[in-house]
PDB file of C-alpha atoms in Angstrom:
ATOM      1  CA  MET H  46       0.000   0.000   0.000  1.00 40.00           C
ATOM      2  CA  GLU H  47       1.523   3.288  -1.053  1.00 39.00           C
ATOM      3  CA  MET H  48       2.492   5.543   1.806  1.00 40.00           C
ATOM      4  CA  ASP H  49       1.417   8.679  -0.082  1.00 38.00           C
ATOM      5  CA  SER H  50      -2.173   7.446   0.017  1.00 38.00           C
ATOM      6  CA  LEU H  51      -2.305   7.960   3.750  1.00 40.00           C
ATOM      7  CA  GLU H  52      -2.325  11.151   5.725  1.00 42.00           C
ATOM      8  CA  CYS H  53      -1.337  11.048   9.385  1.00 41.00           C
ATOM      9  CA  VAL H  54      -1.906  14.101  11.560  1.00 43.00           C
ATOM     10  CA  SER H  55      -0.640  14.066  15.147  1.00 43.00           C
ATOM     11  CA  SER H  56      -1.120  16.478  17.990  1.00 44.00           C
ATOM     12  CA  SER H  57       2.108  15.314  19.678  1.00 44.00           C
ATOM     13  CA  ASP H  58       5.121  17.553  19.596  1.00 42.00           C
ATOM     14  CA  GLY H  59       8.007  16.450  17.374  1.00 40.00           C
ATOM     15  CA  MET H  60      11.272  15.146  18.736  1.00 39.00           C
ATOM     16  CA  ASP H  61      13.427  18.096  19.643  1.00 42.00           C
ATOM     17  CA  ASP H  62      17.080  18.593  18.774  1.00 39.00           C
ATOM     18  CA  ASP H  63      18.282  17.501  22.210  1.00 40.00           C
ATOM     19  CA  ASP H  64      16.493  14.157  21.884  1.00 38.00           C
ATOM     20  CA  ALA H  65      17.845  13.650  18.382  1.00 33.00           C
ATOM     21  CA  ALA H  66      21.364  14.499  19.487  1.00 31.00           C
ATOM     22  CA  SER H  67      21.247  11.921  22.273  1.00 31.00           C
ATOM     23  CA  ILE H  68      20.879   9.027  19.814  1.00 28.00           C
ATOM     24  CA  HIS H  69      24.155   7.164  19.387  1.00 32.00           C
ATOM     25  CA  LEU H  70      25.292   4.637  16.837  1.00 28.00           C
ATOM     26  CA  PRO H  71      25.570   1.041  18.084  1.00 33.00           C
ATOM     27  CA  LEU H  72      28.392  -0.971  19.404  1.00 32.00           C
ATOM     28  CA  SER H  73      30.001  -3.284  16.888  1.00 31.00           C
ATOM     29  CA  PHE H  74      28.082  -6.526  16.517  1.00 33.00           C
ATOM     30  CA  SER H  75      31.010  -8.499  15.142  1.00 32.00           C
ATOM     31  CA  LYS H  76      31.354 -12.173  15.969  1.00 35.00           C
ATOM     32  CA  ALA H  77      32.860 -12.660  19.458  1.00 35.00           C
ATOM     33  CA  HIS H  78      35.628 -15.212  19.779  1.00 41.00           C
ATOM     34  CA  ALA H  79      36.460 -16.739  23.129  1.00 49.00           C
ATOM     35  CA  GLY H  80      37.002 -14.265  25.848  1.00 56.00           C
ATOM     36  CA  CYS H  81      35.631 -10.949  26.964  1.00 65.00           C
ATOM     37  CA  GLY H  82      38.083  -9.472  29.403  1.00 47.00           C
ATOM     38  CA  ASN H  83      39.925 -12.463  30.836  1.00 42.00           C
ATOM     39  CA  GLY H  84      38.686 -15.041  28.344  1.00 41.00           C
ATOM     40  CA  GLY H  85      36.750 -18.213  29.078  1.00 41.00           C
ATOM     41  CA  GLY H  86      36.353 -20.350  32.153  1.00 41.00           C
ATOM     42  CA  ASN H  87      39.655 -22.200  31.781  1.00 41.00           C
ATOM     43  CA  GLY H  88      41.612 -19.504  33.541  1.00 42.00           C
ATOM     44  CA  GLY H  89      42.135 -17.125  30.638  1.00 43.00           C
ATOM     45  CA  GLY H  90      45.879 -17.835  30.647  1.00 42.00           C
ATOM     46  CA  VAL H  91      48.123 -16.771  27.776  1.00 41.00           C
ATOM     47  CA  SER H  92      50.739 -18.971  26.151  1.00 43.00           C
ATOM     48  CA  PRO H  93      54.307 -17.735  25.456  1.00 45.00           C
ATOM     49  CA  SER H  94      53.198 -17.006  21.878  1.00 44.00           C
ATOM     50  CA  GLY H  95      50.692 -14.494  23.231  1.00 45.00           C
ATOM     51  CA  ILE H  96      47.651 -16.533  22.137  1.00 42.00           C
ATOM     52  CA  SER H  97      45.023 -17.504  24.719  1.00 49.00           C
ATOM     53  CA  PRO H  98      44.663 -21.315  24.896  1.00 50.00           C
ATOM     54  CA  VAL H  99      40.884 -20.978  25.073  1.00 50.00           C
ATOM     55  CA  THR H 100      40.913 -18.752  22.005  1.00 56.00           C
ATOM     56  CA  SER H 101      43.105 -21.231  20.117  1.00 71.00           C
ATOM     57  CA  VAL H 102      40.789 -24.155  20.879  1.00 73.00           C
ATOM     58  CA  HIS H 103      37.762 -22.046  20.056  1.00 72.00           C
ATOM     59  CA  GLU H 104      39.268 -21.296  16.653  1.00 81.00           C
ATOM     60  CA  LEU H 105      39.758 -25.040  16.108  1.00 84.00           C
ATOM     61  CA  LEU H 106      36.023 -25.443  16.730  1.00 87.00           C
ATOM     62  CA  GLU H 107      35.170 -22.925  14.020  1.00 89.00           C
ATOM     63  CA  CYS H 108      33.933 -24.500  10.795  1.00 90.00           C
ATOM     64  CA  PRO H 109      36.173 -23.385   7.897  1.00 90.00           C
ATOM     65  CA  VAL H 110      33.213 -23.187   5.532  1.00 91.00           C
ATOM     66  CA  CYS H 111      30.444 -21.324   7.429  1.00 91.00           C
ATOM     67  CA  THR H 112      32.718 -20.009  10.262  1.00 89.00           C
ATOM     68  CA  ASN H 113      30.085 -21.007  12.842  1.00 86.00           C
ATOM     69  CA  SER H 114      30.976 -22.999  15.923  1.00 85.00           C
ATOM     70  CA  MET H 115      30.849 -26.743  15.319  1.00 88.00           C
ATOM     71  CA  TYR H 116      28.671 -29.104  17.381  1.00 87.00           C
ATOM     72  CA  PRO H 117      28.496 -32.923  17.263  1.00 87.00           C
ATOM     73  CA  PRO H 118      28.770 -34.638  14.954  1.00 90.00           C
ATOM     74  CA  ILE H 119      32.047 -32.936  13.946  1.00 91.00           C
ATOM     75  CA  HIS H 120      33.442 -34.512  10.775  1.00 91.00           C
ATOM     76  CA  GLN H 121      37.014 -34.774   9.525  1.00 91.00           C
ATOM     77  CA  CYS H 122      38.798 -35.990   6.439  1.00 91.00           C
ATOM     78  CA  ARG H 123      41.686 -38.520   6.388  1.00 90.00           C
ATOM     79  CA  ASN H 124      44.145 -35.618   6.723  1.00 90.00           C
ATOM     80  CA  GLY H 125      42.468 -34.307   9.885  1.00 89.00           C
ATOM     81  CA  HIS H 126      40.670 -31.268   8.446  1.00 91.00           C
ATOM     82  CA  THR H 127      37.346 -30.689  10.199  1.00 91.00           C
ATOM     83  CA  LEU H 128      33.982 -29.159   9.312  1.00 90.00           C
ATOM     84  CA  CYS H 129      30.421 -29.146  10.662  1.00 90.00           C
ATOM     85  CA  SER H 130      27.733 -31.624   9.700  1.00 88.00           C
ATOM     86  CA  THR H 131      25.681 -28.985   7.867  1.00 89.00           C
ATOM     87  CA  CYS H 132      28.569 -28.006   5.598  1.00 91.00           C
ATOM     88  CA  LYS H 133      29.511 -31.642   4.959  1.00 88.00           C
ATOM     89  CA  THR H 134      26.499 -31.955   2.662  1.00 86.00           C
ATOM     90  CA  ARG H 135      27.070 -28.510   1.160  1.00 88.00           C
ATOM     91  CA  VAL H 136      30.570 -29.447  -0.064  1.00 90.00           C
ATOM     92  CA  HIS H 137      29.287 -32.748  -1.506  1.00 86.00           C
ATOM     93  CA  ASN H 138      31.305 -34.880   0.942  1.00 84.00           C
ATOM     94  CA  ARG H 139      34.641 -33.441  -0.258  1.00 87.00           C
ATOM     95  CA  CYS H 140      37.084 -31.730   2.102  1.00 91.00           C
ATOM     96  CA  PRO H 141      37.197 -27.989   1.296  1.00 89.00           C
ATOM     97  CA  THR H 142      40.852 -27.818   2.427  1.00 90.00           C
ATOM     98  CA  CYS H 143      42.587 -30.754   0.717  1.00 91.00           C
ATOM     99  CA  ARG H 144      39.779 -31.860  -1.659  1.00 89.00           C
ATOM    100  CA  GLN H 145      39.901 -35.467  -0.362  1.00 87.00           C
ATOM    101  CA  ASP H 146      36.735 -37.493   0.181  1.00 86.00           C
ATOM    102  CA  LEU H 147      35.380 -36.985   3.693  1.00 83.00           C
ATOM    103  CA  GLY H 148      33.738 -40.327   4.299  1.00 83.00           C
ATOM    104  CA  ASP H 149      32.058 -40.731   7.695  1.00 87.00           C
ATOM    105  CA  ILE H 150      34.943 -40.057  10.087  1.00 90.00           C
ATOM    106  CA  ARG H 151      33.993 -38.329  13.364  1.00 91.00           C
ATOM    107  CA  CYS H 152      36.514 -36.139  15.169  1.00 90.00           C
ATOM    108  CA  LEU H 153      35.735 -37.535  18.613  1.00 91.00           C
ATOM    109  CA  ALA H 154      38.782 -35.908  20.190  1.00 90.00           C
ATOM    110  CA  LEU H 155      37.639 -32.405  19.259  1.00 89.00           C
ATOM    111  CA  GLU H 156      34.123 -33.183  20.464  1.00 89.00           C
ATOM    112  CA  LYS H 157      35.562 -34.240  23.839  1.00 89.00           C
ATOM    113  CA  VAL H 158      37.679 -31.094  24.042  1.00 87.00           C
ATOM    114  CA  ALA H 159      34.572 -28.985  23.397  1.00 86.00           C
ATOM    115  CA  GLU H 160      32.844 -30.642  26.372  1.00 85.00           C
ATOM    116  CA  SER H 161      35.558 -29.301  28.704  1.00 84.00           C
ATOM    117  CA  LEU H 162      35.321 -25.694  27.531  1.00 84.00           C
ATOM    118  CA  GLU H 163      33.540 -22.840  29.253  1.00 85.00           C
ATOM    119  CA  LEU H 164      33.144 -19.758  27.100  1.00 83.00           C
ATOM    120  CA  PRO H 165      31.589 -16.310  27.483  1.00 87.00           C
ATOM    121  CA  CYS H 166      28.423 -15.431  25.619  1.00 89.00           C
ATOM    122  CA  LYS H 167      29.189 -14.002  22.183  1.00 86.00           C
ATOM    123  CA  TYR H 168      27.289 -10.878  23.251  1.00 90.00           C
ATOM    124  CA  CYS H 169      29.759 -10.203  26.060  1.00 88.00           C
ATOM    125  CA  THR H 170      30.921  -7.046  24.262  1.00 86.00           C
ATOM    126  CA  LEU H 171      27.319  -5.819  24.518  1.00 85.00           C
ATOM    127  CA  GLY H 172      27.188  -6.396  28.274  1.00 87.00           C
ATOM    128  CA  CYS H 173      26.360 -10.064  28.896  1.00 90.00           C
ATOM    129  CA  PRO H 174      28.513 -11.320  31.811  1.00 92.00           C
ATOM    130  CA  GLU H 175      27.540 -15.014  31.560  1.00 89.00           C
ATOM    131  CA  ILE H 176      29.922 -17.932  30.948  1.00 90.00           C
ATOM    132  CA  PHE H 177      28.597 -21.296  29.767  1.00 87.00           C
ATOM    133  CA  PRO H 178      29.768 -24.801  28.926  1.00 89.00           C
ATOM    134  CA  TYR H 179      30.405 -24.982  25.202  1.00 86.00           C
ATOM    135  CA  TYR H 180      27.350 -27.101  24.423  1.00 86.00           C
ATOM    136  CA  SER H 181      24.997 -24.858  26.474  1.00 87.00           C
ATOM    137  CA  LYS H 182      26.256 -21.607  25.008  1.00 87.00           C
ATOM    138  CA  LEU H 183      24.255 -21.739  21.780  1.00 86.00           C
ATOM    139  CA  LYS H 184      20.902 -22.128  23.554  1.00 89.00           C
ATOM    140  CA  HIS H 185      21.642 -19.169  25.835  1.00 92.00           C
ATOM    141  CA  GLU H 186      22.700 -16.940  22.940  1.00 90.00           C
ATOM    142  CA  SER H 187      19.406 -17.554  21.149  1.00 87.00           C
ATOM    143  CA  GLN H 188      17.596 -16.037  24.163  1.00 88.00           C
ATOM    144  CA  CYS H 189      20.227 -13.668  25.573  1.00 91.00           C
ATOM    145  CA  ASN H 190      18.774 -10.346  26.740  1.00 87.00           C
ATOM    146  CA  PHE H 191      21.841  -8.584  25.355  1.00 89.00           C
ATOM    147  CA  ARG H 192      21.440  -9.891  21.807  1.00 91.00           C
ATOM    148  CA  PRO H 193      20.743  -7.155  19.227  1.00 93.00           C
ATOM    149  CA  TYR H 194      17.185  -6.337  18.211  1.00 93.00           C
ATOM    150  CA  ASN H 195      15.708  -6.648  14.735  1.00 92.00           C
ATOM    151  CA  CYS H 196      14.472  -3.508  13.038  1.00 93.00           C
ATOM    152  CA  PRO H 197      10.776  -3.092  14.012  1.00 92.00           C
ATOM    153  CA  TYR H 198       9.818  -1.471  10.712  1.00 90.00           C
ATOM    154  CA  ALA H 199       7.120  -3.617   9.138  1.00 79.00           C
ATOM    155  CA  GLY H 200       6.742  -1.948   5.759  1.00 66.00           C
ATOM    156  CA  SER H 201       9.640  -3.930   4.294  1.00 66.00           C
ATOM    157  CA  GLU H 202      11.808  -6.920   5.111  1.00 75.00           C
ATOM    158  CA  CYS H 203      14.535  -4.886   6.798  1.00 87.00           C
ATOM    159  CA  SER H 204      17.518  -6.964   7.932  1.00 90.00           C
ATOM    160  CA  VAL H 205      19.163  -4.289  10.091  1.00 93.00           C
ATOM    161  CA  VAL H 206      19.918  -5.258  13.702  1.00 92.00           C
ATOM    162  CA  GLY H 207      21.328  -3.240  16.565  1.00 92.00           C
ATOM    163  CA  ASP H 208      20.760  -1.837  20.018  1.00 92.00           C
ATOM    164  CA  ILE H 209      17.827   0.472  20.756  1.00 94.00           C
ATOM    165  CA  PRO H 210      19.606   3.844  20.232  1.00 94.00           C
ATOM    166  CA  PHE H 211      20.928   2.611  16.898  1.00 95.00           C
ATOM    167  CA  LEU H 212      17.502   1.367  15.753  1.00 95.00           C
ATOM    168  CA  VAL H 213      15.850   4.659  16.734  1.00 96.00           C
ATOM    169  CA  ALA H 214      18.358   6.541  14.574  1.00 96.00           C
ATOM    170  CA  HIS H 215      17.888   3.972  11.796  1.00 95.00           C
ATOM    171  CA  LEU H 216      14.084   4.336  11.840  1.00 94.00           C
ATOM    172  CA  ARG H 217      14.355   8.112  11.759  1.00 95.00           C
ATOM    173  CA  ASP H 218      17.079   8.458   9.132  1.00 95.00           C
ATOM    174  CA  ASP H 219      16.571   5.451   6.846  1.00 93.00           C
ATOM    175  CA  HIS H 220      12.839   4.708   7.098  1.00 92.00           C
ATOM    176  CA  LYS H 221      11.834   8.369   7.690  1.00 93.00           C
ATOM    177  CA  VAL H 222       9.565   7.348  10.573  1.00 92.00           C
ATOM    178  CA  ASP H 223       7.825  10.166  12.466  1.00 92.00           C
ATOM    179  CA  MET H 224       9.266  10.726  15.944  1.00 94.00           C
ATOM    180  CA  HIS H 225       7.193  12.235  18.757  1.00 94.00           C
ATOM    181  CA  THR H 226       7.848  13.047  22.400  1.00 94.00           C
ATOM    182  CA  GLY H 227       5.067  12.475  24.921  1.00 93.00           C
ATOM    183  CA  CYS H 228       2.843   9.730  26.278  1.00 93.00           C
ATOM    184  CA  THR H 229      -0.457  10.816  24.709  1.00 92.00           C
ATOM    185  CA  PHE H 230      -1.284  10.943  21.033  1.00 89.00           C
ATOM    186  CA  ASN H 231      -4.094  11.887  18.693  1.00 88.00           C
ATOM    187  CA  HIS H 232      -3.746  10.586  15.143  1.00 82.00           C
ATOM    188  CA  ARG H 233      -6.032  10.938  12.158  1.00 81.00           C
ATOM    189  CA  TYR H 234      -5.740   8.286   9.460  1.00 79.00           C
ATOM    190  CA  VAL H 235      -7.179   9.103   6.049  1.00 76.00           C
ATOM    191  CA  LYS H 236      -7.480   6.702   3.103  1.00 71.00           C
ATOM    192  CA  SER H 237      -9.255   7.597  -0.116  1.00 70.00           C
ATOM    193  CA  ASN H 238     -10.222   4.009  -1.003  1.00 65.00           C
ATOM    194  CA  PRO H 239     -10.816   1.918   2.131  1.00 58.00           C
ATOM    195  CA  ARG H 240     -11.684  -1.143   0.018  1.00 59.00           C
ATOM    196  CA  ASP H 241      -8.187  -1.250  -1.471  1.00 59.00           C
ATOM    197  CA  VAL H 242      -6.422  -3.318   1.172  1.00 53.00           C
ATOM    198  CA  GLU H 243      -3.117  -5.135   1.000  1.00 52.00           C
ATOM    199  CA  ASN H 244      -1.122  -6.931   3.681  1.00 41.00           C
ATOM    200  CA  ALA H 245       1.072  -3.919   4.287  1.00 44.00           C
ATOM    201  CA  THR H 246       1.714  -1.556   7.126  1.00 48.00           C
ATOM    202  CA  TRP H 247       0.142   1.834   6.738  1.00 67.00           C
ATOM    203  CA  MET H 248       1.963   3.768   9.377  1.00 80.00           C
ATOM    204  CA  LEU H 249       4.622   3.440  12.056  1.00 87.00           C
ATOM    205  CA  THR H 250       5.198   6.207  14.592  1.00 91.00           C
ATOM    206  CA  VAL H 251       7.795   6.191  17.371  1.00 94.00           C
ATOM    207  CA  PHE H 252       7.062   7.801  20.749  1.00 95.00           C
ATOM    208  CA  HIS H 253       9.619   8.737  23.386  1.00 96.00           C
ATOM    209  CA  CYS H 254       8.364   8.838  26.975  1.00 95.00           C
ATOM    210  CA  PHE H 255       9.483   7.610  30.400  1.00 95.00           C
ATOM    211  CA  GLY H 256      12.972   7.483  28.885  1.00 95.00           C
ATOM    212  CA  GLN H 257      11.858   4.629  26.581  1.00 96.00           C
ATOM    213  CA  TYR H 258      10.762   4.257  22.966  1.00 97.00           C
ATOM    214  CA  PHE H 259       7.458   2.792  21.746  1.00 97.00           C
ATOM    215  CA  CYS H 260       6.285   1.894  18.229  1.00 94.00           C
ATOM    216  CA  LEU H 261       2.681   2.647  17.318  1.00 93.00           C
ATOM    217  CA  HIS H 262       1.490   0.562  14.374  1.00 91.00           C
ATOM    218  CA  PHE H 263      -1.638   1.216  12.343  1.00 88.00           C
ATOM    219  CA  GLU H 264      -2.419  -0.931   9.334  1.00 83.00           C
ATOM    220  CA  ALA H 265      -5.002  -2.691   7.237  1.00 81.00           C
ATOM    221  CA  PHE H 266      -5.042  -6.382   6.423  1.00 80.00           C
ATOM    222  CA  GLN H 267      -7.447  -8.981   5.127  1.00 76.00           C
ATOM    223  CA  LEU H 268      -9.281 -11.038   7.753  1.00 76.00           C
ATOM    224  CA  GLY H 269     -11.482 -13.603   6.067  1.00 75.00           C
ATOM    225  CA  MET H 270     -13.372 -11.935   3.213  1.00 74.00           C
ATOM    226  CA  ALA H 271     -13.215  -8.368   4.498  1.00 75.00           C
ATOM    227  CA  PRO H 272     -10.443  -5.956   5.479  1.00 79.00           C
ATOM    228  CA  VAL H 273      -9.947  -4.857   9.055  1.00 84.00           C
ATOM    229  CA  TYR H 274      -7.938  -2.029  10.540  1.00 87.00           C
ATOM    230  CA  MET H 275      -5.668  -2.569  13.521  1.00 90.00           C
ATOM    231  CA  ALA H 276      -3.635  -0.396  15.885  1.00 92.00           C
ATOM    232  CA  PHE H 277      -1.193  -1.709  18.487  1.00 95.00           C
ATOM    233  CA  LEU H 278       1.863  -0.656  20.462  1.00 95.00           C
ATOM    234  CA  ARG H 279       5.254  -2.344  20.726  1.00 96.00           C
ATOM    235  CA  PHE H 280       7.938  -1.603  23.297  1.00 97.00           C
ATOM    236  CA  MET H 281      11.509  -1.082  22.120  1.00 96.00           C
ATOM    237  CA  GLY H 282      13.115  -3.339  24.717  1.00 94.00           C
ATOM    238  CA  ASP H 283      12.737  -6.773  26.282  1.00 91.00           C
ATOM    239  CA  GLU H 284       9.493  -8.443  27.349  1.00 91.00           C
ATOM    240  CA  ASN H 285      10.281  -8.130  31.056  1.00 91.00           C
ATOM    241  CA  GLU H 286      10.674  -4.365  30.699  1.00 93.00           C
ATOM    242  CA  ALA H 287       7.521  -4.115  28.571  1.00 95.00           C
ATOM    243  CA  ARG H 288       5.447  -5.416  31.496  1.00 94.00           C
ATOM    244  CA  ASN H 289       6.216  -2.185  33.364  1.00 95.00           C
ATOM    245  CA  TYR H 290       3.988  -0.270  30.938  1.00 97.00           C
ATOM    246  CA  SER H 291       0.410  -0.304  29.715  1.00 96.00           C
ATOM    247  CA  TYR H 292      -1.450   1.601  27.038  1.00 97.00           C
ATOM    248  CA  SER H 293      -4.931   2.417  25.854  1.00 96.00           C
ATOM    249  CA  LEU H 294      -6.271   3.135  22.369  1.00 96.00           C
ATOM    250  CA  GLU H 295      -9.608   4.661  21.484  1.00 94.00           C
ATOM    251  CA  VAL H 296     -11.400   5.216  18.188  1.00 92.00           C
ATOM    252  CA  GLY H 297     -14.926   6.464  17.664  1.00 87.00           C
ATOM    253  CA  GLY H 298     -17.427   8.910  16.275  1.00 83.00           C
ATOM    254  CA  TYR H 299     -21.125   9.702  16.247  1.00 84.00           C
ATOM    255  CA  SER H 300     -21.580   8.830  19.946  1.00 85.00           C
ATOM    256  CA  ARG H 301     -19.903   5.438  19.546  1.00 87.00           C
ATOM    257  CA  LYS H 302     -16.386   4.348  20.464  1.00 90.00           C
ATOM    258  CA  LEU H 303     -14.127   1.327  20.793  1.00 93.00           C
ATOM    259  CA  ILE H 304     -11.478   1.139  23.520  1.00 94.00           C
ATOM    260  CA  TRP H 305      -8.489  -1.174  23.801  1.00 95.00           C
ATOM    261  CA  GLU H 306      -6.317  -1.529  26.905  1.00 96.00           C
ATOM    262  CA  GLY H 307      -3.306  -3.761  27.182  1.00 95.00           C
ATOM    263  CA  THR H 308       0.425  -4.219  27.719  1.00 95.00           C
ATOM    264  CA  PRO H 309       2.757  -3.347  24.837  1.00 96.00           C
ATOM    265  CA  ARG H 310       4.499  -6.293  23.240  1.00 96.00           C
ATOM    266  CA  SER H 311       8.279  -6.287  22.998  1.00 96.00           C
ATOM    267  CA  ILE H 312       9.863  -5.827  19.574  1.00 94.00           C
ATOM    268  CA  ARG H 313      11.408  -9.239  20.269  1.00 93.00           C
ATOM    269  CA  ASP H 314       7.995 -10.425  18.994  1.00 92.00           C
ATOM    270  CA  SER H 315       7.798  -9.768  15.282  1.00 88.00           C
ATOM    271  CA  HIS H 316       5.251  -7.374  13.876  1.00 86.00           C
ATOM    272  CA  ARG H 317       3.496 -10.247  12.101  1.00 86.00           C
ATOM    273  CA  LYS H 318       3.312 -12.317  15.290  1.00 91.00           C
ATOM    274  CA  VAL H 319       1.606  -9.481  17.169  1.00 91.00           C
ATOM    275  CA  ARG H 320      -0.736  -8.726  14.303  1.00 87.00           C
ATOM    276  CA  ASP H 321      -1.744 -12.332  13.720  1.00 88.00           C
ATOM    277  CA  SER H 322      -2.482 -12.784  17.440  1.00 91.00           C
ATOM    278  CA  HIS H 323      -4.924  -9.826  17.175  1.00 91.00           C
ATOM    279  CA  ASP H 324      -3.300  -8.280  20.241  1.00 94.00           C
ATOM    280  CA  GLY H 325      -4.501  -4.724  19.705  1.00 94.00           C
ATOM    281  CA  LEU H 326      -7.400  -2.500  18.694  1.00 93.00           C
ATOM    282  CA  ILE H 327      -9.222  -4.119  15.757  1.00 91.00           C
ATOM    283  CA  ILE H 328     -11.812  -2.152  13.781  1.00 89.00           C
ATOM    284  CA  GLN H 329     -14.071  -3.947  11.330  1.00 86.00           C
ATOM    285  CA  ARG H 330     -14.551  -2.199   7.995  1.00 82.00           C
ATOM    286  CA  ASN H 331     -18.238  -1.407   8.467  1.00 83.00           C
ATOM    287  CA  MET H 332     -17.541   0.107  11.873  1.00 86.00           C
ATOM    288  CA  ALA H 333     -14.561   2.023  10.511  1.00 85.00           C
ATOM    289  CA  LEU H 334     -16.713   3.511   7.745  1.00 83.00           C
ATOM    290  CA  PHE H 335     -19.412   4.392  10.280  1.00 85.00           C
ATOM    291  CA  PHE H 336     -16.841   6.243  12.384  1.00 85.00           C
ATOM    292  CA  SER H 337     -15.640   7.987   9.219  1.00 81.00           C
ATOM    293  CA  GLY H 338     -19.126   9.386   8.450  1.00 77.00           C
ATOM    294  CA  GLY H 339     -19.893  11.113   5.168  1.00 66.00           C
ATOM    295  CA  ASP H 340     -20.634   8.971   2.142  1.00 68.00           C
ATOM    296  CA  ARG H 341     -18.665   5.989   3.562  1.00 64.00           C
ATOM    297  CA  LYS H 342     -16.291   6.134   0.582  1.00 69.00           C
ATOM    298  CA  GLU H 343     -13.320   7.565   2.464  1.00 74.00           C
ATOM    299  CA  LEU H 344     -11.663   6.299   5.613  1.00 78.00           C
ATOM    300  CA  LYS H 345     -11.240   8.992   8.264  1.00 81.00           C
ATOM    301  CA  LEU H 346     -10.315   7.461  11.593  1.00 85.00           C
ATOM    302  CA  ARG H 347      -9.118   9.366  14.633  1.00 87.00           C
ATOM    303  CA  VAL H 348      -7.166   7.156  17.022  1.00 90.00           C
ATOM    304  CA  THR H 349      -6.245   8.558  20.421  1.00 92.00           C
ATOM    305  CA  GLY H 350      -4.261   6.891  23.145  1.00 94.00           C
ATOM    306  CA  ARG H 351      -1.919   7.129  26.071  1.00 95.00           C
ATOM    307  CA  ILE H 352       1.010   5.216  27.510  1.00 96.00           C
ATOM    308  CA  LEU H 353       1.149   4.507  31.230  1.00 95.00           C
ATOM    309  CA  LYS H 354       3.939   3.337  33.503  1.00 93.00           C
ATOM    310  CA  GLU H 355       3.019   0.947  36.266  1.00 80.00           C
ATOM    311  CA  GLN H 356       4.431   1.917  39.678  1.00 70.00           C
ATOM    312  CA  LEU H 357       4.377   0.035  42.963  1.00 55.00           C
ATOM    313  CA  SER H 358       2.411   1.658  45.766  1.00 49.00           C
ATOM    314  CA  ALA H 359       4.632   2.258  48.808  1.00 48.00           C
ATOM    315  CA  ASP H 360       1.827   1.203  51.154  1.00 51.00           C
ATOM    316  CA  SER H 361       0.279  -1.835  49.543  1.00 45.00           C
ATOM    317  CA  GLY H 362       2.821  -2.912  46.962  1.00 46.00           C
ATOM    318  CA  ALA H 363       0.052  -2.855  44.341  1.00 44.00           C
ATOM    319  CA  CYS H 364       0.688  -1.446  40.862  1.00 45.00           C
ATOM    320  CA  ILE H 365      -0.738   1.988  40.171  1.00 50.00           C
ATOM    321  CA  PRO H 366      -0.673   3.715  36.782  1.00 52.00           C
ATOM    322  CA  ASN H 367       1.441   6.804  36.266  1.00 56.00           C
ATOM    323  CA  LEU H 368       0.822   9.118  33.309  1.00 51.00           C
ATOM    324  CA  CYS H 369       3.769  11.213  32.233  1.00 52.00           C
ATOM    325  CA  THR H 370       3.259  14.936  31.759  1.00 44.00           C
TER     326      THR H 370
END
């Protein structure tokens, strides 16, 4: 759906220069070899050659084809060159180093060595302090809270990853997303042909409040035989942090209104996952056209909302909402 077919008018103030200046580019997300600081759990000692033993073994466990860490079964050729089981089929059972046939030889010695290793998380340069046995490390890294985030822009298959400050700058500079400061908003969505619906995002707006960033999505998609319109909020951070906030959305007209209240989903959950779970304000087409008024040939929806931060009461320990000013 073409972006120029949609008008979005907001009553929120734009992001000021101070906010924009505070956005920093990310740390490098290069692949981490063994050792942040003092290296892995085997003491972090250094050999006379200046090479950490843990680092040297870790490099031996790196597949020469895909450069990923190897896990059992680790294969080797008759000359001792190793590679991972995935790449064994990719190279058609021929050693990429000496071009000899690989056969079905397992490198049991290297697999045993891997069992004795303890290595830091590959996101240690991003702040993760954890150290894991070699065979547990991969599972942790797939769920590590310090792993970079995917770009939350849903209008294209964007492959950019980074920390939150980097993604905010990326959304603003590369995707030209509107940035607003404040915890309340009042948007008007206008579409000349509400029956022309594709599975595409109409609008993404980023809000900065409580020192955090939130993504407001509004889009149309086909549900059954008819299009529906949906608005929902995502938190730019982890799920545990997202639970500290709540939000409400309201749309209406002609003495009728729909209200949605919920907790923002983390951007760890993909845009499609949130949308397909219907976790947000959903407006059926007939109701949307009723709210739009007129001759029902043009979509004119006004969506208002607010973001709240849950705070613990000093007396009871219960959560009470706090609206930023």
